[in-house]
PDB file of C-alpha atoms in Angstrom:
ATOM      1  CA  UNK F   1       1.342 -88.043  -4.490  1.00 47.00           C
ATOM      2  CA  UNK F   2       2.201 -89.128  -8.006  1.00 59.00           C
ATOM      3  CA  UNK F   3       3.198 -92.252  -9.843  1.00 73.00           C
ATOM      4  CA  UNK F   4       6.826 -93.351  -9.486  1.00 75.00           C
ATOM      5  CA  UNK F   5       8.521 -95.907 -11.750  1.00 79.00           C
ATOM      6  CA  UNK F   6      12.081 -97.203 -12.170  1.00 78.00           C
ATOM      7  CA  UNK F   7      13.140 -98.644 -15.532  1.00 79.00           C
ATOM      8  CA  UNK F   8      16.533-100.270 -15.854  1.00 76.00           C
ATOM      9  CA  UNK F   9      18.155-100.011 -19.237  1.00 73.00           C
ATOM     10  CA  UNK F  10      18.236-103.046 -21.464  1.00 74.00           C
ATOM     11  CA  UNK F  11      20.928-101.853 -23.848  1.00 76.00           C
ATOM     12  CA  UNK F  12      23.670-103.663 -21.923  1.00 79.00           C
ATOM     13  CA  UNK F  13      22.327-106.939 -23.347  1.00 78.00           C
ATOM     14  CA  UNK F  14      23.465-105.823 -26.809  1.00 80.00           C
ATOM     15  CA  UNK F  15      27.023-105.143 -25.595  1.00 80.00           C
ATOM     16  CA  UNK F  16      28.965-108.091 -27.032  1.00 83.00           C
ATOM     17  CA  UNK F  17      31.799-107.836 -24.515  1.00 82.00           C
ATOM     18  CA  UNK F  18      29.452-108.021 -21.525  1.00 82.00           C
ATOM     19  CA  UNK F  19      27.343-110.813 -23.028  1.00 83.00           C
ATOM     20  CA  UNK F  20      30.427-112.873 -23.892  1.00 83.00           C
ATOM     21  CA  UNK F  21      31.779-112.479 -20.344  1.00 82.00           C
ATOM     22  CA  UNK F  22      28.424-113.570 -18.929  1.00 81.00           C
ATOM     23  CA  UNK F  23      28.353-116.625 -21.206  1.00 80.00           C
ATOM     24  CA  UNK F  24      31.958-117.504 -20.372  1.00 80.00           C
ATOM     25  CA  UNK F  25      31.134-117.484 -16.650  1.00 73.00           C
ATOM     26  CA  UNK F  26      28.499-120.162 -17.303  1.00 64.00           C
ATOM     27  CA  UNK F  27      31.124-122.348 -18.960  1.00 70.00           C
ATOM     28  CA  UNK F  28      33.479-121.998 -16.005  1.00 69.00           C
ATOM     29  CA  UNK F  29      35.824-119.694 -17.930  1.00 71.00           C
ATOM     30  CA  UNK F  30      36.360-116.998 -15.343  1.00 70.00           C
ATOM     31  CA  UNK F  31      34.421-114.902 -12.901  1.00 74.00           C
ATOM     32  CA  UNK F  32      32.038-112.157 -13.930  1.00 75.00           C
ATOM     33  CA  UNK F  33      31.900-108.818 -12.155  1.00 80.00           C
ATOM     34  CA  UNK F  34      28.342-107.502 -12.193  1.00 81.00           C
ATOM     35  CA  UNK F  35      29.742-103.964 -12.137  1.00 82.00           C
ATOM     36  CA  UNK F  36      30.308-104.525 -15.894  1.00 78.00           C
ATOM     37  CA  UNK F  37      26.534-104.489 -16.502  1.00 82.00           C
ATOM     38  CA  UNK F  38      26.345-100.800 -17.412  1.00 81.00           C
ATOM     39  CA  UNK F  39      23.261 -98.977 -18.550  1.00 82.00           C
ATOM     40  CA  UNK F  40      21.032 -95.984 -17.929  1.00 80.00           C
ATOM     41  CA  UNK F  41      18.448 -96.009 -15.166  1.00 79.00           C
ATOM     42  CA  UNK F  42      15.285 -94.098 -16.008  1.00 80.00           C
ATOM     43  CA  UNK F  43      13.177 -92.676 -13.183  1.00 80.00           C
ATOM     44  CA  UNK F  44       9.647 -91.646 -14.125  1.00 80.00           C
ATOM     45  CA  UNK F  45       7.464 -89.415 -11.980  1.00 76.00           C
ATOM     46  CA  UNK F  46       3.953 -88.936 -13.307  1.00 76.00           C
ATOM     47  CA  UNK F  47       5.209 -90.028 -16.728  1.00 75.00           C
ATOM     48  CA  UNK F  48       8.098 -87.518 -16.890  1.00 77.00           C
ATOM     49  CA  UNK F  49      11.584 -89.010 -17.081  1.00 80.00           C
ATOM     50  CA  UNK F  50      13.651 -87.258 -14.407  1.00 76.00           C
ATOM     51  CA  UNK F  51      16.529 -89.749 -14.722  1.00 70.00           C
ATOM     52  CA  UNK F  52      17.208 -89.362 -18.426  1.00 63.00           C
ATOM     53  CA  UNK F  53      20.318 -87.287 -17.780  1.00 60.00           C
ATOM     54  CA  UNK F  54      22.026 -90.024 -15.788  1.00 62.00           C
ATOM     55  CA  UNK F  55      25.034 -91.675 -17.369  1.00 69.00           C
ATOM     56  CA  UNK F  56      25.419 -95.404 -17.799  1.00 75.00           C
ATOM     57  CA  UNK F  57      26.072 -96.931 -14.392  1.00 80.00           C
ATOM     58  CA  UNK F  58      26.612-100.366 -12.925  1.00 85.00           C
ATOM     59  CA  UNK F  59      22.885-101.097 -12.851  1.00 84.00           C
ATOM     60  CA  UNK F  60      23.152-104.554 -11.299  1.00 86.00           C
ATOM     61  CA  UNK F  61      25.035-103.154  -8.310  1.00 88.00           C
ATOM     62  CA  UNK F  62      22.868-100.041  -8.205  1.00 88.00           C
ATOM     63  CA  UNK F  63      19.744-102.221  -8.129  1.00 88.00           C
ATOM     64  CA  UNK F  64      21.166-104.282  -5.272  1.00 89.00           C
ATOM     65  CA  UNK F  65      21.952-101.107  -3.323  1.00 91.00           C
ATOM     66  CA  UNK F  66      18.504 -99.670  -4.016  1.00 91.00           C
ATOM     67  CA  UNK F  67      16.788-102.814  -2.709  1.00 92.00           C
ATOM     68  CA  UNK F  68      18.988-102.893   0.399  1.00 93.00           C
ATOM     69  CA  UNK F  69      18.271 -99.216   1.134  1.00 94.00           C
ATOM     70  CA  UNK F  70      14.515 -99.712   0.802  1.00 94.00           C
ATOM     71  CA  UNK F  71      14.678-102.800   3.022  1.00 93.00           C
ATOM     72  CA  UNK F  72      16.428-100.759   5.740  1.00 95.00           C
ATOM     73  CA  UNK F  73      13.754 -98.065   5.462  1.00 94.00           C
ATOM     74  CA  UNK F  74      10.979-100.642   5.571  1.00 92.00           C
ATOM     75  CA  UNK F  75      12.453-102.360   8.628  1.00 93.00           C
ATOM     76  CA  UNK F  76      12.757 -99.011  10.394  1.00 92.00           C
ATOM     77  CA  UNK F  77      16.541 -99.410  10.729  1.00 95.00           C
ATOM     78  CA  UNK F  78      17.065 -95.991   9.151  1.00 96.00           C
ATOM     79  CA  UNK F  79      14.880 -92.959   8.483  1.00 96.00           C
ATOM     80  CA  UNK F  80      16.985 -91.660   5.590  1.00 97.00           C
ATOM     81  CA  UNK F  81      19.137 -93.530   3.069  1.00 96.00           C
ATOM     82  CA  UNK F  82      21.161 -92.445   0.050  1.00 95.00           C
ATOM     83  CA  UNK F  83      21.855 -94.581  -3.011  1.00 92.00           C
ATOM     84  CA  UNK F  84      24.801 -93.172  -4.974  1.00 90.00           C
ATOM     85  CA  UNK F  85      25.118 -94.057  -8.637  1.00 85.00           C
ATOM     86  CA  UNK F  86      28.367 -95.753  -9.569  1.00 80.00           C
ATOM     87  CA  UNK F  87      29.894 -94.042 -12.566  1.00 75.00           C
ATOM     88  CA  UNK F  88      28.343 -90.634 -12.112  1.00 81.00           C
ATOM     89  CA  UNK F  89      27.629 -88.016  -9.493  1.00 86.00           C
ATOM     90  CA  UNK F  90      23.893 -88.806  -9.344  1.00 87.00           C
ATOM     91  CA  UNK F  91      22.260 -89.890  -6.095  1.00 89.00           C
ATOM     92  CA  UNK F  92      18.823 -91.015  -4.976  1.00 91.00           C
ATOM     93  CA  UNK F  93      17.826 -90.114  -1.412  1.00 94.00           C
ATOM     94  CA  UNK F  94      14.855 -91.644   0.428  1.00 95.00           C
ATOM     95  CA  UNK F  95      13.546 -90.248   3.699  1.00 96.00           C
ATOM     96  CA  UNK F  96      10.622 -91.645   5.672  1.00 95.00           C
ATOM     97  CA  UNK F  97       7.904 -89.149   6.466  1.00 93.00           C
ATOM     98  CA  UNK F  98       7.191 -88.938  10.181  1.00 85.00           C
ATOM     99  CA  UNK F  99       3.922 -90.678  10.989  1.00 77.00           C
ATOM    100  CA  UNK F 100       1.374 -88.557  12.820  1.00 69.00           C
ATOM    101  CA  UNK F 101       0.575 -89.693  16.364  1.00 65.00           C
ATOM    102  CA  UNK F 102      -2.564 -91.766  16.804  1.00 62.00           C
ATOM    103  CA  UNK F 103      -5.622 -89.694  17.610  1.00 57.00           C
ATOM    104  CA  UNK F 104      -7.445 -90.252  20.926  1.00 57.00           C
ATOM    105  CA  UNK F 105     -10.465 -91.485  18.940  1.00 55.00           C
ATOM    106  CA  UNK F 106      -8.353 -94.395  17.692  1.00 51.00           C
ATOM    107  CA  UNK F 107      -7.048 -95.312  21.103  1.00 50.00           C
ATOM    108  CA  UNK F 108      -7.808 -98.802  22.305  1.00 51.00           C
ATOM    109  CA  UNK F 109     -10.187 -99.692  25.139  1.00 49.00           C
ATOM    110  CA  UNK F 110      -7.438 -99.583  27.735  1.00 49.00           C
ATOM    111  CA  UNK F 111      -6.205 -96.146  26.668  1.00 48.00           C
ATOM    112  CA  UNK F 112      -3.363 -97.443  24.495  1.00 46.00           C
ATOM    113  CA  UNK F 113      -2.593 -95.713  21.225  1.00 47.00           C
ATOM    114  CA  UNK F 114      -3.372 -97.738  18.149  1.00 46.00           C
ATOM    115  CA  UNK F 115      -1.676 -97.600  14.768  1.00 47.00           C
ATOM    116  CA  UNK F 116      -3.681 -97.646  11.611  1.00 48.00           C
ATOM    117  CA  UNK F 117      -3.965-101.328  10.647  1.00 39.00           C
ATOM    118  CA  UNK F 118      -2.995-100.751   7.040  1.00 51.00           C
ATOM    119  CA  UNK F 119      -0.436 -98.014   7.610  1.00 77.00           C
ATOM    120  CA  UNK F 120       1.838 -97.656   4.633  1.00 84.00           C
ATOM    121  CA  UNK F 121       4.858 -95.505   5.416  1.00 91.00           C
ATOM    122  CA  UNK F 122       5.398 -92.535   3.125  1.00 92.00           C
ATOM    123  CA  UNK F 123       8.788 -91.680   1.673  1.00 93.00           C
ATOM    124  CA  UNK F 124      10.192 -88.451   0.268  1.00 93.00           C
ATOM    125  CA  UNK F 125      12.309 -89.093  -2.825  1.00 91.00           C
ATOM    126  CA  UNK F 126      15.042 -86.714  -3.948  1.00 91.00           C
ATOM    127  CA  UNK F 127      17.166 -87.294  -7.057  1.00 89.00           C
ATOM    128  CA  UNK F 128      20.104 -85.002  -7.708  1.00 89.00           C
ATOM    129  CA  UNK F 129      23.451 -84.622  -9.414  1.00 87.00           C
ATOM    130  CA  UNK F 130      26.362 -83.344  -7.385  1.00 87.00           C
ATOM    131  CA  UNK F 131      29.782 -82.380  -8.661  1.00 85.00           C
ATOM    132  CA  UNK F 132      30.825 -79.188 -10.441  1.00 89.00           C
ATOM    133  CA  UNK F 133      27.336 -78.549 -11.912  1.00 87.00           C
ATOM    134  CA  UNK F 134      24.903 -79.599  -9.187  1.00 91.00           C
ATOM    135  CA  UNK F 135      21.278 -80.012 -10.174  1.00 89.00           C
ATOM    136  CA  UNK F 136      18.189 -81.221  -8.298  1.00 90.00           C
ATOM    137  CA  UNK F 137      16.031 -83.233 -10.691  1.00 86.00           C
ATOM    138  CA  UNK F 138      13.400 -84.304  -8.160  1.00 87.00           C
ATOM    139  CA  UNK F 139      12.931 -82.897  -4.677  1.00 91.00           C
ATOM    140  CA  UNK F 140      10.910 -84.383  -1.837  1.00 92.00           C
ATOM    141  CA  UNK F 141       8.444 -86.219  -4.052  1.00 89.00           C
ATOM    142  CA  UNK F 142       6.169 -88.185  -1.716  1.00 91.00           C
ATOM    143  CA  UNK F 143       5.449 -91.822  -2.548  1.00 90.00           C
ATOM    144  CA  UNK F 144       4.303 -94.836  -0.623  1.00 91.00           C
ATOM    145  CA  UNK F 145       7.154 -97.052   0.582  1.00 93.00           C
ATOM    146  CA  UNK F 146       5.168-100.083  -0.549  1.00 92.00           C
ATOM    147  CA  UNK F 147       4.796 -98.709  -4.112  1.00 89.00           C
ATOM    148  CA  UNK F 148       8.443 -97.675  -4.248  1.00 89.00           C
ATOM    149  CA  UNK F 149       9.582-101.096  -3.026  1.00 90.00           C
ATOM    150  CA  UNK F 150       7.344-102.852  -5.556  1.00 89.00           C
ATOM    151  CA  UNK F 151       8.763-100.733  -8.395  1.00 87.00           C
ATOM    152  CA  UNK F 152      12.341-101.516  -7.336  1.00 89.00           C
ATOM    153  CA  UNK F 153      11.590-105.225  -6.887  1.00 90.00           C
ATOM    154  CA  UNK F 154       9.955-105.430 -10.329  1.00 88.00           C
ATOM    155  CA  UNK F 155      12.984-103.721 -11.895  1.00 86.00           C
ATOM    156  CA  UNK F 156      15.317-106.164 -10.107  1.00 89.00           C
ATOM    157  CA  UNK F 157      13.336-109.196 -11.283  1.00 90.00           C
ATOM    158  CA  UNK F 158      13.381-107.910 -14.887  1.00 87.00           C
ATOM    159  CA  UNK F 159      17.150-107.417 -14.710  1.00 88.00           C
ATOM    160  CA  UNK F 160      17.684-110.884 -13.209  1.00 89.00           C
ATOM    161  CA  UNK F 161      15.529-112.437 -15.943  1.00 89.00           C
ATOM    162  CA  UNK F 162      17.567-110.684 -18.632  1.00 87.00           C
ATOM    163  CA  UNK F 163      20.811-111.954 -17.113  1.00 86.00           C
ATOM    164  CA  UNK F 164      19.434-115.506 -16.955  1.00 87.00           C
ATOM    165  CA  UNK F 165      18.325-115.288 -20.597  1.00 86.00           C
ATOM    166  CA  UNK F 166      21.957-114.627 -21.541  1.00 83.00           C
ATOM    167  CA  UNK F 167      23.300-117.384 -19.286  1.00 82.00           C
ATOM    168  CA  UNK F 168      20.919-119.855 -17.594  1.00 85.00           C
ATOM    169  CA  UNK F 169      23.637-121.057 -15.225  1.00 81.00           C
ATOM    170  CA  UNK F 170      23.671-117.633 -13.582  1.00 81.00           C
ATOM    171  CA  UNK F 171      20.184-118.323 -12.182  1.00 83.00           C
ATOM    172  CA  UNK F 172      22.008-120.047  -9.314  1.00 82.00           C
ATOM    173  CA  UNK F 173      24.488-117.219  -8.728  1.00 82.00           C
ATOM    174  CA  UNK F 174      23.890-115.638  -5.313  1.00 82.00           C
ATOM    175  CA  UNK F 175      23.737-112.146  -6.803  1.00 83.00           C
ATOM    176  CA  UNK F 176      21.047-113.109  -9.336  1.00 85.00           C
ATOM    177  CA  UNK F 177      19.066-115.111  -6.761  1.00 85.00           C
ATOM    178  CA  UNK F 178      19.032-112.047  -4.503  1.00 83.00           C
ATOM    179  CA  UNK F 179      17.744-109.857  -7.348  1.00 83.00           C
ATOM    180  CA  UNK F 180      14.971-112.347  -8.113  1.00 83.00           C
ATOM    181  CA  UNK F 181      13.867-112.679  -4.495  1.00 78.00           C
TER     182      UNK F 181
END
């Protein structure tokens, strides 16, 4: 298992049109669509950037979808989830690794099977581009669900903080609150 990291682009904050729309929302001058926050998402595996080829996508919405997918995996609602990128044909796929059955040595006194107390589900990560020139950039890379969720949560908090730096009033927006939590 290797190190997995998600870095959301910060170039959107230098886009005057996006920043002005964010500031206008804080002054009550119209609604802001977070799909306008476009940037590149970098995905690092063991220090190598496998996401560098991705085009600028709606990273605020992509981050929300990523967090929701990981929450469903963590809750056991789904065993496999896909997170499509917005403006491109890239997609991240997460699949829980089946947990091995408890060994008889770990069985409880009454013959019940016991789970490992600190079991951390494992996830296979695949990142690919579909479309006319399909390409698999990362295939079945095993990571801990806890580490993956922490990386996504940290990326979401950084994005939310950047948005709030542009417009403090957006700290109370439901979308930004969700990213921060």
